[in-house]
Coordinates of C-alpha atoms in Angstrom, one line a residue:
Chain J
M1 CA 4.1 15.4 12.4
T2 CA 2.3 15.0 9.5
F3 CA 3.7 14.4 5.6
I4 CA 3.1 12.9 2.3
N5 CA 4.4 9.1 2.4
N6 CA 7.8 9.3 -0.7
Y7 CA 5.6 6.6 -2.5
F8 CA 2.9 9.6 -2.9
A9 CA 6.0 12.3 -2.8
M10 CA 6.8 10.7 -5.8
I11 CA 4.2 10.1 -8.0
Y12 CA 3.6 13.6 -7.6
A13 CA 7.1 14.5 -8.6
I14 CA 7.0 12.4 -11.7
I15 CA 3.6 13.9 -13.1
F16 CA 5.1 17.4 -12.5
Q17 CA 8.2 16.6 -13.5
S18 CA 6.6 15.4 -16.9
V19 CA 5.1 18.3 -17.5
L20 CA 8.2 21.1 -16.6
L21 CA 10.1 18.4 -19.1
S22 CA 7.2 19.0 -22.0
G23 CA 6.9 22.8 -20.8
Y24 CA 10.7 23.2 -21.9
F25 CA 10.4 21.0 -24.4
F26 CA 7.3 21.1 -26.4
W27 CA 5.4 24.3 -24.8
A28 CA 7.1 26.6 -23.2
P29 CA 10.6 26.9 -25.9
K30 CA 11.7 30.2 -24.3
A31 CA 12.3 28.7 -20.5
R32 CA 15.1 26.7 -22.5
N33 CA 16.2 29.7 -23.1
P34 CA 18.4 32.0 -20.7
E35 CA 18.3 35.1 -23.1
K36 CA 14.2 35.3 -23.1
L37 CA 11.7 36.2 -21.7
Y38 CA 7.7 36.0 -21.4
N39 CA 6.2 38.9 -22.0
C40 CA 2.4 37.8 -22.6
W41 CA 0.0 38.7 -19.5
L42 CA -1.6 35.3 -20.3
V43 CA 1.7 33.0 -20.1
L44 CA 2.6 35.4 -17.8
G45 CA -0.9 34.9 -15.3
L46 CA -0.1 30.9 -16.2
R47 CA 3.1 30.7 -15.1
G48 CA 2.6 32.3 -12.2
V49 CA -0.5 29.4 -11.4
F50 CA 2.0 26.5 -12.1
F51 CA 5.0 28.4 -10.0
V52 CA 2.4 28.4 -6.7
I53 CA 2.0 24.3 -7.5
G54 CA 5.5 23.8 -8.2
C55 CA 6.5 25.3 -4.9
Y56 CA 3.6 23.7 -3.0
L57 CA 4.8 20.3 -4.6
G58 CA 8.7 21.7 -3.5
F59 CA 7.2 22.1 0.0
I60 CA 5.9 18.4 0.3
F61 CA 8.8 16.8 -1.5
L62 CA 11.7 19.1 1.3
D63 CA 9.3 17.7 3.6
T64 CA 8.8 14.3 3.2
S65 CA 12.6 13.9 2.8
I66 CA 13.5 15.7 5.7
K67 CA 11.9 13.8 7.2
I68 CA 12.2 10.7 6.4
L69 CA 16.1 11.4 6.1
F70 CA 16.7 13.7 9.1
L71 CA 14.2 12.9 11.4
G72 CA 13.3 9.7 11.5
V73 CA 9.4 8.8 10.5
Y74 CA 10.2 5.5 9.0
G75 CA 13.5 4.3 11.8
Y76 CA 16.5 3.6 9.8
G77 CA 15.7 -0.3 9.7
N78 CA 15.1 0.2 5.5
I79 CA 16.7 3.6 4.9
S80 CA 18.5 1.6 2.1
F81 CA 15.4 1.3 -0.1
H82 CA 14.4 4.6 0.9
I83 CA 17.1 7.0 0.3
T84 CA 16.8 7.0 -3.5
S85 CA 13.3 8.7 -3.2
C86 CA 14.4 11.5 -0.9
I87 CA 17.3 12.3 -2.4
L88 CA 15.7 12.6 -5.4
L89 CA 12.9 14.2 -3.8
L90 CA 15.4 16.7 -1.9
V91 CA 16.9 17.8 -5.1
L92 CA 13.5 18.2 -7.2
G93 CA 11.9 20.5 -4.5
I94 CA 15.1 22.5 -3.2
E95 CA 14.8 23.5 -7.9
L96 CA 11.3 24.4 -7.4
I97 CA 11.1 26.3 -4.6
I98 CA 14.2 27.9 -6.3
G99 CA 12.7 28.2 -9.4
A100 CA 9.7 28.9 -9.1
V101 CA 10.5 31.9 -5.7
F102 CA 13.6 33.1 -5.4
V103 CA 15.3 33.4 -8.9
A104 CA 14.1 36.3 -10.0
P105 CA 11.4 37.3 -6.4
T106 CA 9.4 40.3 -6.7
L107 CA 7.4 41.7 -3.1
K108 CA 4.5 40.0 -4.7
S109 CA 6.2 36.2 -5.4
I110 CA 8.0 37.0 -2.0
T111 CA 4.8 37.5 -0.1
T112 CA 2.4 34.6 -1.7
F113 CA 5.2 32.9 -0.3
I114 CA 5.0 33.6 2.7
V115 CA 1.5 33.1 2.9
M116 CA 2.2 29.9 1.0
L117 CA 4.8 28.7 3.7
T118 CA 2.0 29.2 6.7
L119 CA -0.2 27.8 5.6
F120 CA 1.7 24.7 4.8
I121 CA 2.9 25.0 8.3
Y122 CA -0.3 24.9 9.8
Y123 CA -1.9 22.5 7.6
F124 CA 0.5 20.0 8.2
E125 CA 2.4 20.9 11.9
I126 CA -0.3 22.8 13.6
N127 CA -3.8 21.8 13.3
Q128 CA -1.9 18.0 11.2
V129 CA -5.5 17.5 9.6
V130 CA -4.5 15.7 6.3
V131 CA -4.7 11.8 7.1
H132 CA -6.8 9.4 5.6
E133 CA -9.9 10.8 5.9
D134 CA -9.2 14.3 5.0
L135 CA -7.0 13.5 1.8
D136 CA -8.6 16.4 -0.4
K137 CA -7.0 18.5 2.7
I138 CA -3.8 18.2 0.9
F139 CA -3.6 20.8 -1.3
T140 CA -6.1 22.9 0.4
P141 CA -3.2 25.0 1.3
M142 CA -2.6 25.6 -2.7
F143 CA -5.6 26.6 -3.1
Y144 CA -5.4 29.3 -0.7
A145 CA -2.0 30.4 -2.7
I146 CA -3.5 30.4 -5.3
A147 CA -6.0 33.0 -4.2
F148 CA -3.8 34.5 -2.3
L149 CA -2.0 35.3 -5.5
I150 CA -4.7 35.8 -8.0
I151 CA -6.6 38.8 -5.4
I152 CA -2.4 40.0 -4.3
T153 CA -2.5 40.4 -8.1
L154 CA -5.5 42.7 -8.8
I155 CA -4.9 44.8 -5.6
Y156 CA -1.0 45.4 -7.2
E157 CA -2.8 46.0 -10.5
I158 CA -5.2 48.4 -9.0
Y159 CA -3.4 50.4 -7.3
R160 CA -0.5 51.0 -10.1
K161 CA -3.2 52.0 -12.2
L162 CA -3.7 54.6 -8.9
K163 CA -0.7 55.1 -9.0
P164 CA 1.0 55.4 -12.8
K165 CA 4.1 57.6 -11.8
G166 CA 6.4 54.7 -12.6
F167 CA 5.6 52.4 -10.0
E168 CA 6.3 48.5 -10.3
D169 CA 6.6 44.8 -8.4
K170 CA 11.0 45.4 -9.1
K171 CA 12.4 42.1 -9.6
L172 CA 14.5 42.1 -5.9
W173 CA 17.5 39.8 -7.7
N174 CA 17.6 38.4 -10.2
F175 CA 19.8 34.6 -10.9
E176 CA 17.4 33.6 -14.1
R177 CA 20.5 32.9 -16.4
K178 CA 22.6 31.7 -14.2
F179 CA 19.5 29.1 -12.8
K180 CA 18.6 28.3 -16.4
R181 CA 22.4 27.4 -16.7
I182 CA 22.6 25.2 -14.0
F183 CA 18.8 23.0 -14.1
N184 CA 19.3 23.1 -17.4
W185 CA 16.5 20.4 -19.7
K186 CA 19.6 18.2 -19.3
F187 CA 19.4 17.7 -15.6
N188 CA 16.1 17.9 -15.5
L189 CA 15.7 14.9 -18.3
I190 CA 18.7 12.5 -16.1
L191 CA 16.2 13.9 -13.0
W192 CA 12.8 12.8 -14.9
I193 CA 14.8 9.2 -15.7
L194 CA 16.1 8.8 -12.3
L195 CA 12.3 9.4 -10.7
S196 CA 10.3 7.1 -13.5
I197 CA 12.9 4.4 -12.4
E198 CA 12.5 4.7 -8.9
I199 CA 8.8 5.2 -8.9
I200 CA 9.0 1.8 -11.0
L201 CA 11.2 0.3 -8.1
M202 CA 9.4 1.5 -5.5
I203 CA 6.5 0.0 -6.3
E204 CA 8.0 -3.4 -6.8
G205 CA 9.4 -3.1 -3.3
Y206 CA 13.1 -2.4 -4.9
S207 CA 14.7 1.1 -5.1
L208 CA 18.3 2.3 -7.2
F209 CA 19.9 1.7 -3.6
F210 CA 18.8 -1.7 -2.4
W211 CA 21.7 -3.0 -2.7
L212 CA 23.3 -1.2 0.0
S213 CA 21.3 -3.1 2.6
Y214 CA 23.8 -6.1 1.8
I215 CA 26.8 -3.6 2.1
F216 CA 26.0 -2.9 5.2
Chain Y
M1 CA -10.6 44.1 -24.7
S2 CA -14.2 43.3 -24.9
I3 CA -15.9 39.5 -25.6
K4 CA -16.3 40.5 -29.5
N5 CA -12.7 41.2 -30.0
N6 CA -11.6 38.5 -27.6
F7 CA -12.9 35.7 -30.0
K8 CA -12.0 38.1 -33.1
Y9 CA -8.6 37.7 -31.4
I10 CA -9.1 34.1 -31.0
R11 CA -10.5 33.9 -35.3
E12 CA -7.0 35.2 -36.8
N13 CA -4.8 33.6 -34.6
L14 CA -5.8 30.3 -34.4
S15 CA -4.8 28.7 -37.4
L16 CA -5.3 24.9 -38.2
R17 CA -1.4 25.0 -38.0
T18 CA -2.1 26.1 -34.5
I19 CA -4.4 23.7 -33.5
I20 CA -2.4 20.4 -34.9
I21 CA 1.2 22.3 -33.2
F22 CA -1.2 22.0 -29.7
I23 CA -2.6 18.4 -30.3
R24 CA 0.8 17.3 -31.7
N25 CA 2.1 19.2 -28.2
F26 CA -0.7 17.0 -26.3
F27 CA 0.5 14.0 -27.3
L28 CA 4.4 14.5 -26.8
T29 CA 3.0 15.1 -23.1
I30 CA 1.4 12.4 -23.0
L31 CA 4.3 10.6 -24.1
L32 CA 6.5 11.5 -20.7
L33 CA 4.3 9.2 -18.9
S34 CA 4.5 6.8 -21.1
P35 CA 6.8 4.8 -19.1
L36 CA 4.2 4.8 -15.9
L37 CA 1.3 4.6 -18.2
I38 CA 3.5 1.0 -20.0
Y39 CA 4.2 0.0 -16.9
L40 CA 0.4 -0.4 -16.0
G41 CA -0.9 -1.2 -18.6
G42 CA 1.8 -4.0 -19.3
S43 CA 0.8 -5.0 -16.1
S44 CA -2.6 -5.3 -16.6
L45 CA -2.1 -7.2 -19.2
Y46 CA 0.2 -9.6 -17.6
E47 CA -2.5 -10.9 -15.4
I48 CA -5.1 -11.1 -17.5
S49 CA -3.7 -12.9 -18.9
L50 CA -2.8 -15.7 -16.6
S51 CA -5.1 -19.3 -16.9
N52 CA -7.4 -20.4 -14.3
E53 CA -4.8 -22.9 -13.6
N54 CA -4.1 -22.7 -9.6
H55 CA -1.9 -25.2 -7.9
P56 CA -2.8 -26.9 -5.0
F57 CA -2.7 -25.3 -1.2
T58 CA -3.6 -26.5 2.4
I59 CA -5.8 -24.5 4.4
W60 CA -7.5 -25.7 8.4
N61 CA -10.0 -22.7 7.2
G62 CA -11.8 -24.0 11.5
K63 CA -10.9 -27.5 11.4
N64 CA -8.7 -29.2 13.5
P65 CA -5.0 -28.9 12.6
K66 CA -3.8 -31.6 14.6
T67 CA -5.6 -34.0 12.5
E68 CA -7.8 -32.2 9.4
I69 CA -6.5 -29.9 6.4
I70 CA -8.5 -29.1 3.2
I71 CA -6.6 -29.0 0.1
T72 CA -7.9 -26.7 -2.7
W73 CA -6.5 -26.2 -6.4
E74 CA -8.4 -25.4 -9.9
T75 CA -7.9 -26.6 -13.1
S76 CA -9.5 -24.7 -16.1
Q77 CA -11.9 -28.1 -17.3
S78 CA -13.7 -30.0 -15.4
E79 CA -12.2 -32.8 -13.8
S80 CA -12.4 -35.2 -11.0
S81 CA -10.5 -35.0 -7.9
A82 CA -7.9 -37.4 -6.8
V83 CA -5.7 -37.0 -3.9
W84 CA -2.3 -39.2 -3.1
L85 CA -0.6 -38.8 0.4
G86 CA 2.2 -39.9 2.0
K87 CA 4.8 -39.2 4.9
E88 CA 8.0 -40.1 2.2
S89 CA 8.0 -37.7 -1.0
N90 CA 8.4 -40.9 -3.0
L91 CA 5.9 -43.4 -1.3
L92 CA 2.1 -42.0 -2.2
S93 CA -0.9 -43.9 -2.3
L94 CA -3.9 -42.8 -3.0
V95 CA -6.0 -41.0 0.2
Y96 CA -9.0 -39.2 -2.5
N97 CA -10.9 -40.0 -5.2
G98 CA -13.4 -37.9 -6.9
D99 CA -16.6 -39.9 -7.8
G100 CA -15.9 -38.6 -11.6
A101 CA -18.7 -35.4 -11.2
G102 CA -16.4 -32.7 -12.9
V103 CA -15.4 -29.6 -10.9
K104 CA -13.1 -26.9 -12.2
V105 CA -12.4 -25.8 -7.9
H106 CA -11.4 -28.4 -5.6
R107 CA -11.6 -29.3 -2.4
V108 CA -11.1 -32.1 -0.4
E109 CA -10.9 -32.7 3.2
L110 CA -8.6 -35.2 4.8
N111 CA -9.3 -36.5 8.3
S112 CA -7.7 -38.7 10.7
L113 CA -4.5 -37.6 10.3
E114 CA -1.0 -38.3 12.8
L115 CA -0.5 -35.4 14.6
G116 CA 2.9 -33.1 14.1
T117 CA 3.9 -35.1 11.1
K118 CA 5.0 -34.3 7.7
Y119 CA 2.9 -35.4 4.9
Y120 CA 3.7 -35.0 1.2
Y121 CA 1.2 -35.2 -1.7
R122 CA -0.4 -34.6 -5.4
V123 CA -3.5 -34.2 -6.8
G124 CA -4.5 -34.5 -10.2
V125 CA -7.2 -36.8 -12.0
N126 CA -6.5 -40.9 -11.3
S127 CA -7.1 -41.5 -14.9
E128 CA -4.5 -44.4 -17.1
P129 CA -2.0 -42.8 -16.9
L130 CA -2.3 -40.6 -14.1
L131 CA -2.2 -36.8 -14.4
F132 CA -1.0 -34.5 -11.5
H133 CA -1.5 -30.8 -10.8
G134 CA 0.8 -28.7 -9.5
P135 CA 4.2 -30.2 -8.0
L136 CA 4.7 -32.7 -5.2
S137 CA 3.7 -30.7 -2.5
S138 CA 4.0 -31.1 1.4
F139 CA 2.6 -29.7 4.5
T140 CA 2.6 -30.4 8.2
T141 CA 0.4 -31.3 10.8
A142 CA 0.2 -29.7 14.2
P143 CA 1.4 -30.6 17.3
D144 CA 0.2 -32.6 20.3
D145 CA 2.9 -31.5 22.8
E146 CA 1.3 -27.8 24.3
N147 CA 4.7 -26.4 24.7
K148 CA 6.7 -28.0 21.1
E149 CA 7.7 -24.3 19.8
F150 CA 6.9 -23.6 16.6
K151 CA 7.5 -20.4 13.9
F152 CA 4.9 -19.0 11.6
A153 CA 5.0 -16.0 9.4
L154 CA 2.4 -12.5 8.6
Y155 CA 1.9 -10.6 6.0
S156 CA -1.2 -7.9 4.9
D157 CA -2.2 -6.3 2.0
S158 CA -1.2 -8.1 -1.1
Q159 CA -3.5 -6.3 -2.9
Q160 CA -1.8 -6.0 -6.4
L161 CA -3.5 -2.6 -7.7
F162 CA -3.3 -3.0 -12.0
G163 CA -1.0 -6.0 -11.0
I164 CA 1.6 -3.8 -9.8
G165 CA 3.0 -4.7 -6.2
S166 CA 5.8 -6.3 -4.4
H167 CA 3.9 -9.3 -3.1
D168 CA 5.8 -12.0 -5.4
R169 CA 9.4 -10.5 -3.5
I170 CA 7.4 -11.7 -0.1
V171 CA 7.1 -14.8 -1.5
K172 CA 10.9 -14.8 -2.5
A173 CA 11.9 -14.1 1.3
L174 CA 9.2 -16.9 2.8
E175 CA 10.8 -19.3 0.7
G176 CA 14.0 -18.4 2.1
Y177 CA 12.2 -20.4 5.8
N178 CA 11.3 -24.3 5.5
D179 CA 10.1 -25.1 8.9
L180 CA 7.8 -22.8 8.9
A181 CA 4.1 -23.9 11.0
F182 CA 1.7 -21.7 8.4
V183 CA 1.9 -18.4 6.4
G184 CA -1.1 -16.2 7.0
N185 CA -2.5 -13.3 5.1
I186 CA -4.1 -10.7 6.9
G187 CA -6.9 -9.9 4.2
D188 CA -7.1 -8.0 0.9
L189 CA -5.7 -10.5 -0.9
C190 CA -6.7 -9.1 -4.1
Q191 CA -7.6 -5.4 -4.9
E192 CA -10.9 -7.4 -6.6
W193 CA -13.2 -9.1 -4.8
D194 CA -15.1 -11.1 -8.3
H195 CA -11.8 -10.6 -10.5
Q196 CA -9.8 -13.7 -11.6
G197 CA -7.1 -12.2 -13.3
D198 CA -6.1 -10.5 -9.9
W199 CA -6.8 -14.0 -7.7
N200 CA -4.8 -15.6 -10.0
L201 CA -1.6 -13.6 -9.6
F202 CA -2.0 -13.9 -6.0
L203 CA -2.6 -18.0 -6.3
L204 CA 0.8 -17.9 -9.0
E205 CA 3.0 -15.9 -7.1
S206 CA 2.1 -17.6 -3.8
R207 CA 3.1 -20.9 -5.6
S208 CA 5.8 -21.7 -3.6
F209 CA 5.3 -21.0 -0.3
M210 CA 1.9 -22.7 -0.3
S211 CA 3.4 -25.8 -1.4
Q212 CA 5.1 -26.3 1.2
T213 CA 2.9 -25.1 4.3
I214 CA -0.7 -24.6 5.7
F215 CA -1.7 -21.2 4.1
V216 CA -4.3 -19.0 6.8
P217 CA -6.2 -16.7 4.9
V218 CA -8.2 -13.7 6.9
L219 CA -10.9 -11.5 5.1
G220 CA -10.8 -8.2 3.9
N221 CA -12.6 -5.5 2.8
H222 CA -11.4 -5.6 -0.9
D223 CA -12.2 -9.5 -0.3
G224 CA -14.7 -9.1 1.4
W225 CA -18.4 -10.6 0.9
Y226 CA -20.5 -8.1 -1.2
G227 CA -22.9 -11.4 -2.7
E228 CA -22.8 -12.4 -5.7
S229 CA -24.9 -12.2 -8.7
E230 CA -24.1 -13.1 -12.8
G231 CA -20.0 -12.8 -13.5
H232 CA -19.7 -11.6 -9.9
E233 CA -18.5 -14.7 -7.9
N234 CA -16.9 -14.3 -4.7
K235 CA -13.0 -15.4 -5.4
Y236 CA -12.2 -16.0 -1.5
K237 CA -15.5 -18.6 -0.9
K238 CA -14.4 -20.0 -4.0
Y239 CA -11.2 -20.9 -2.8
F240 CA -11.5 -20.6 0.9
G241 CA -14.9 -21.6 1.7
I242 CA -17.4 -20.7 3.5
A243 CA -15.7 -21.0 7.8
T244 CA -18.6 -20.7 9.5
D245 CA -22.2 -22.8 9.9
S246 CA -24.4 -20.2 8.3
N247 CA -25.2 -20.3 4.8
I248 CA -24.6 -17.1 2.9
A249 CA -27.7 -16.6 3.1
D250 CA -28.2 -15.7 5.9
E251 CA -27.4 -11.8 6.6
N252 CA -27.4 -12.3 10.7
H253 CA -24.3 -13.9 10.8
T254 CA -21.2 -14.2 9.5
L255 CA -19.5 -16.8 6.9
F256 CA -15.3 -16.6 6.6
N257 CA -14.7 -16.4 10.9
Y258 CA -12.8 -19.5 12.4
T259 CA -10.4 -20.7 15.5
F260 CA -7.4 -22.4 15.7
S261 CA -5.4 -23.9 17.9
Y262 CA -1.3 -24.6 17.6
S263 CA 0.7 -25.8 20.4
N264 CA 0.4 -23.1 23.4
T265 CA -1.1 -20.9 21.0
Q266 CA -4.7 -20.3 20.3
F267 CA -5.4 -17.9 16.9
I268 CA -8.5 -16.3 16.3
V269 CA -9.3 -15.2 13.2
A270 CA -12.2 -12.6 13.7
E271 CA -14.3 -11.4 10.0
I272 CA -13.7 -7.3 10.9
S273 CA -13.7 -6.6 7.4
K274 CA -15.9 -3.7 6.0
E275 CA -16.7 -0.6 7.1
E276 CA -19.8 -1.8 8.1
D277 CA -18.1 -5.1 10.1
E278 CA -17.4 -1.6 13.0
D279 CA -20.2 -0.9 14.0
P280 CA -21.3 -2.9 17.0
T281 CA -24.9 -2.3 16.8
K282 CA -25.0 -4.6 13.7
I283 CA -27.7 -7.8 14.6
R284 CA -24.2 -9.8 12.1
N285 CA -21.8 -8.3 14.4
V286 CA -23.5 -8.9 17.9
N287 CA -23.7 -12.5 16.6
H288 CA -20.2 -12.3 15.8
D289 CA -19.3 -11.1 18.7
I290 CA -21.3 -14.0 20.6
W291 CA -19.2 -16.4 19.1
L292 CA -16.0 -14.7 19.5
N293 CA -16.5 -14.1 23.2
S294 CA -17.1 -18.0 23.8
T295 CA -14.5 -18.8 21.8
L296 CA -11.8 -17.0 23.8
A297 CA -13.0 -18.1 26.8
N298 CA -12.8 -21.3 26.4
C299 CA -9.0 -20.8 25.3
Q300 CA -8.3 -19.2 28.8
D301 CA -5.9 -22.0 29.6
K302 CA -3.7 -21.4 26.1
T303 CA 0.0 -19.5 27.1
F304 CA -0.8 -17.0 24.0
R305 CA -3.8 -15.8 22.9
I306 CA -4.1 -14.5 19.2
L307 CA -6.6 -12.0 17.5
M308 CA -6.1 -11.5 13.7
F309 CA -8.3 -9.7 12.0
H310 CA -8.4 -7.2 9.3
R311 CA -9.7 -3.8 9.8
Q312 CA -7.4 -1.3 11.2
V313 CA -7.8 -0.1 14.9
F314 CA -5.3 2.2 15.7
S315 CA -3.2 3.5 12.8
S316 CA -1.5 6.4 12.5
N317 CA -3.6 6.5 9.6
G318 CA -7.0 7.3 11.0
M319 CA -8.1 5.8 14.6
N320 CA -10.6 3.5 14.5
T321 CA -13.0 4.8 17.2
R322 CA -15.7 2.2 16.4
L323 CA -13.6 -0.1 16.1
I324 CA -11.7 0.6 19.4
D325 CA -14.8 0.9 21.1
R326 CA -16.0 -2.6 20.2
I327 CA -12.5 -4.7 20.4
V328 CA -10.2 -3.4 22.9
P329 CA -12.9 -4.3 25.7
I330 CA -12.9 -7.8 24.5
V331 CA -9.1 -8.2 24.0
E332 CA -8.7 -7.0 27.4
K333 CA -11.3 -9.0 29.4
Y334 CA -10.3 -12.3 27.6
N335 CA -6.1 -11.3 27.9
I336 CA -5.1 -11.1 24.7
S337 CA -1.7 -11.7 24.1
M338 CA -1.8 -9.7 20.7
V339 CA -3.6 -8.4 18.1
I340 CA -3.1 -8.1 14.4
Y341 CA -4.9 -7.0 11.8
G342 CA -3.9 -5.0 8.3
H343 CA -6.1 -2.3 6.4
T344 CA -3.7 0.9 5.9
H345 CA -0.9 0.4 4.3
H346 CA 2.2 0.4 6.3
Y347 CA 3.3 -1.1 9.2
E348 CA 2.9 -0.5 13.1
R349 CA 3.1 -1.6 16.0
F350 CA 1.3 0.2 19.3
L351 CA 1.0 -1.1 23.0
Y352 CA -2.4 0.0 24.4
N353 CA -3.2 -0.9 28.5
G354 CA 0.0 -3.1 28.2
V355 CA -1.4 -5.1 25.2
T356 CA 0.7 -5.3 21.9
Y357 CA -1.2 -4.5 18.2
L358 CA 0.4 -4.9 15.2
L359 CA -0.4 -3.4 11.9
L360 CA 0.9 -5.5 9.3
A361 CA -0.7 -3.8 5.9
S362 CA 3.0 -3.9 4.2
G363 CA 2.2 -6.9 1.9
G364 CA 2.9 -5.8 -1.2
V365 CA 0.1 -3.4 -1.6
M366 CA 1.5 0.5 -2.9
P367 CA 1.4 2.4 0.0
T368 CA -2.1 4.5 -0.5
D369 CA -1.9 6.1 2.9
T370 CA -0.4 10.0 1.6
G371 CA -1.1 11.9 4.6
I372 CA 1.0 10.0 7.7
N373 CA 1.0 11.7 11.0
P374 CA 2.8 8.8 13.6
A375 CA 2.7 10.6 16.3
T376 CA 0.2 8.3 18.2
P377 CA 0.8 7.8 21.9
Y378 CA 0.6 4.1 21.4
T379 CA 2.6 4.0 18.3
K380 CA 6.0 1.9 19.1
S381 CA 7.5 1.5 15.4
F382 CA 6.7 3.0 12.5
N383 CA 7.4 1.7 8.9
M384 CA 6.7 2.2 5.1
G385 CA 7.5 -0.1 2.2
T386 CA 7.7 -4.1 1.9
S387 CA 7.8 -6.0 4.7
Y388 CA 6.6 -9.7 6.1
T389 CA 6.6 -10.3 10.3
F390 CA 8.0 -13.3 11.1
F391 CA 7.6 -15.6 14.5
S392 CA 9.0 -17.6 16.8
V393 CA 6.8 -19.2 19.9
S394 CA 8.2 -20.6 23.1
T395 CA 7.0 -22.1 26.3
N396 CA 7.0 -18.5 27.9
N397 CA 8.1 -15.7 24.6
L398 CA 6.5 -14.7 21.8
T399 CA 9.4 -13.3 19.5
V400 CA 8.5 -11.6 16.3
K401 CA 10.7 -9.6 13.5
T402 CA 9.2 -7.8 11.1
I403 CA 11.7 -8.2 7.9
T404 CA 11.8 -6.7 4.7
P405 CA 12.8 -8.6 1.6
D406 CA 16.4 -7.4 1.6
N407 CA 16.9 -8.7 4.9
D408 CA 16.6 -5.6 6.7
I409 CA 14.9 -5.5 10.4
I410 CA 12.7 -2.9 10.9
D411 CA 11.4 -3.6 14.2
S412 CA 12.0 -6.4 16.8
F413 CA 10.4 -7.4 20.1
V414 CA 10.0 -10.4 22.4
L415 CA 6.3 -10.8 24.6
K416 CA 6.9 -13.1 27.7
A417 CA 3.6 -15.2 28.7
E418 CA 3.3 -14.0 33.0
N419 CA -0.4 -14.9 34.8
S420 CA -2.3 -15.3 31.7
K421 CA -0.9 -12.1 29.7
A422 CA 1.8 -11.2 27.4
V423 CA 4.1 -8.7 28.5
L424 CA 6.3 -6.6 26.5
L425 CA 10.1 -7.3 27.1
A426 CA 12.0 -6.1 24.9
G427 CA 11.3 -4.0 22.2
G428 CA 13.2 -1.8 19.7
V429 CA 13.3 -0.3 16.3
G430 CA 15.1 -1.4 13.6

């Protein structure tokens, strides 16, 4: 049972959330507006890679929080110290996976998701090689998934050229507007503030909920 | 679109305004990371700004805990050294008066102390008027009684990268104990072996317990002996000195290993800190193990034998097979009661061939064990987050509790002395 410790997961989370917010506010203003969608192939390509990274980090965050909160890998002696980071990671993990894959999936995105999930399970649960000597392997499944996405996109484009009669990778469903309303910039800004406070408190040996130790 | 057309497209669309917006967005993105950057920068600046005025602390470093002590302190200017000592806090007398040669790091060895006695002391300059450095401090010599109960606390890896970490929380928790025989740090006291700011921060944060009890340091890889050169002074050596009879030019012998006896327990502080210290064929390590074997052979009459060094043996963050091959046969041959180490940044307890191994590396460092697999066959308890470990030794029992600064018990267990061995009597995860 290999996992990324919640300190490092929190550092990945705050960096990714900062990049996500900068996208909302500065780089991709259409992301704030449920009515607007990007059509430029370069933006869509970068967005695809960003989604793969987000989805992979979502796996890491969910994996870490579930193993600490529900499987008790740390025991529960000082759970009041870990509970805040785990809840924040759980929320962000759910947002990232839903946002990256399940809001408006296509057959291509679902296939990439399944491949990435398989690689993640192989590296973290079956092979379990992600330890101190193999830190570089933490993101190996993610790079494989990006490579897979590029390959499947190329195959799809070639196939589309060969079968021009109305073939397209249709969206299986589309909850994009609803998703953007729930996980809007205010939600993500609050999450970013909480993540920033919690990671600094954790490094200093505190937590937003450390006072639970004195109650229970 | 051809490459030529691509460039044409970029030329047409890349206006000065676009470049300015790009640069603006880039800096605004960096600004979003500013809470962390300000935190890191502020902590680093605070660490650098600390002065070299370090309060006195006491160590044994191989001396006899019953009758001897070493008092060390540091002043920002060269001064002569003086120590006032007494059994009553208001009745101190001058016991050491330097010959006037000024030094900044003052190290005074006191001998012929009474056994099991609490002493108060002050340090400074024997001038008119008297000049004192630091507060009234105290230490207690080891008892003569081989069955006297005693308590001590250990933690490891307090290193504060860029001055950040939770070492101060552990120190604050240790302030609550007024009856500890000593407090030990199992290595990596600081992040950089030659960075004065790191050591000033460590000594500043540790003042409160160091003024009440004796400090037992263990060399870690970050404190390690990497030689010295202009501008790169080894601070571990500077503050704690060399514990063995070797000199620094001797590459075939270790410098910082020592042993001491307290009541019914023998403590052995080995020098296994760096990666090269794992190699059993290295002459330096062969010589070290000759010392280790003879030291252990001489303390078989003790109820408990506790071996401490920095580098990890068993760990969920990576098993150290070379060290397992080197150390475990010695541990089992000499019935070591418990092996205590640090290095991989978490708390973990192992039971291997009936011997308890304790990994205590949650002493304030940011946990850098990114990928963890807490499922070794020998793991009995595992945790992350700041913690220290409290030991209570009685005639036949060794009670151990690992506690967070918020007083949450992470792990506790009891070892019972039986036929020269320490048997795990009870143990549970908190």
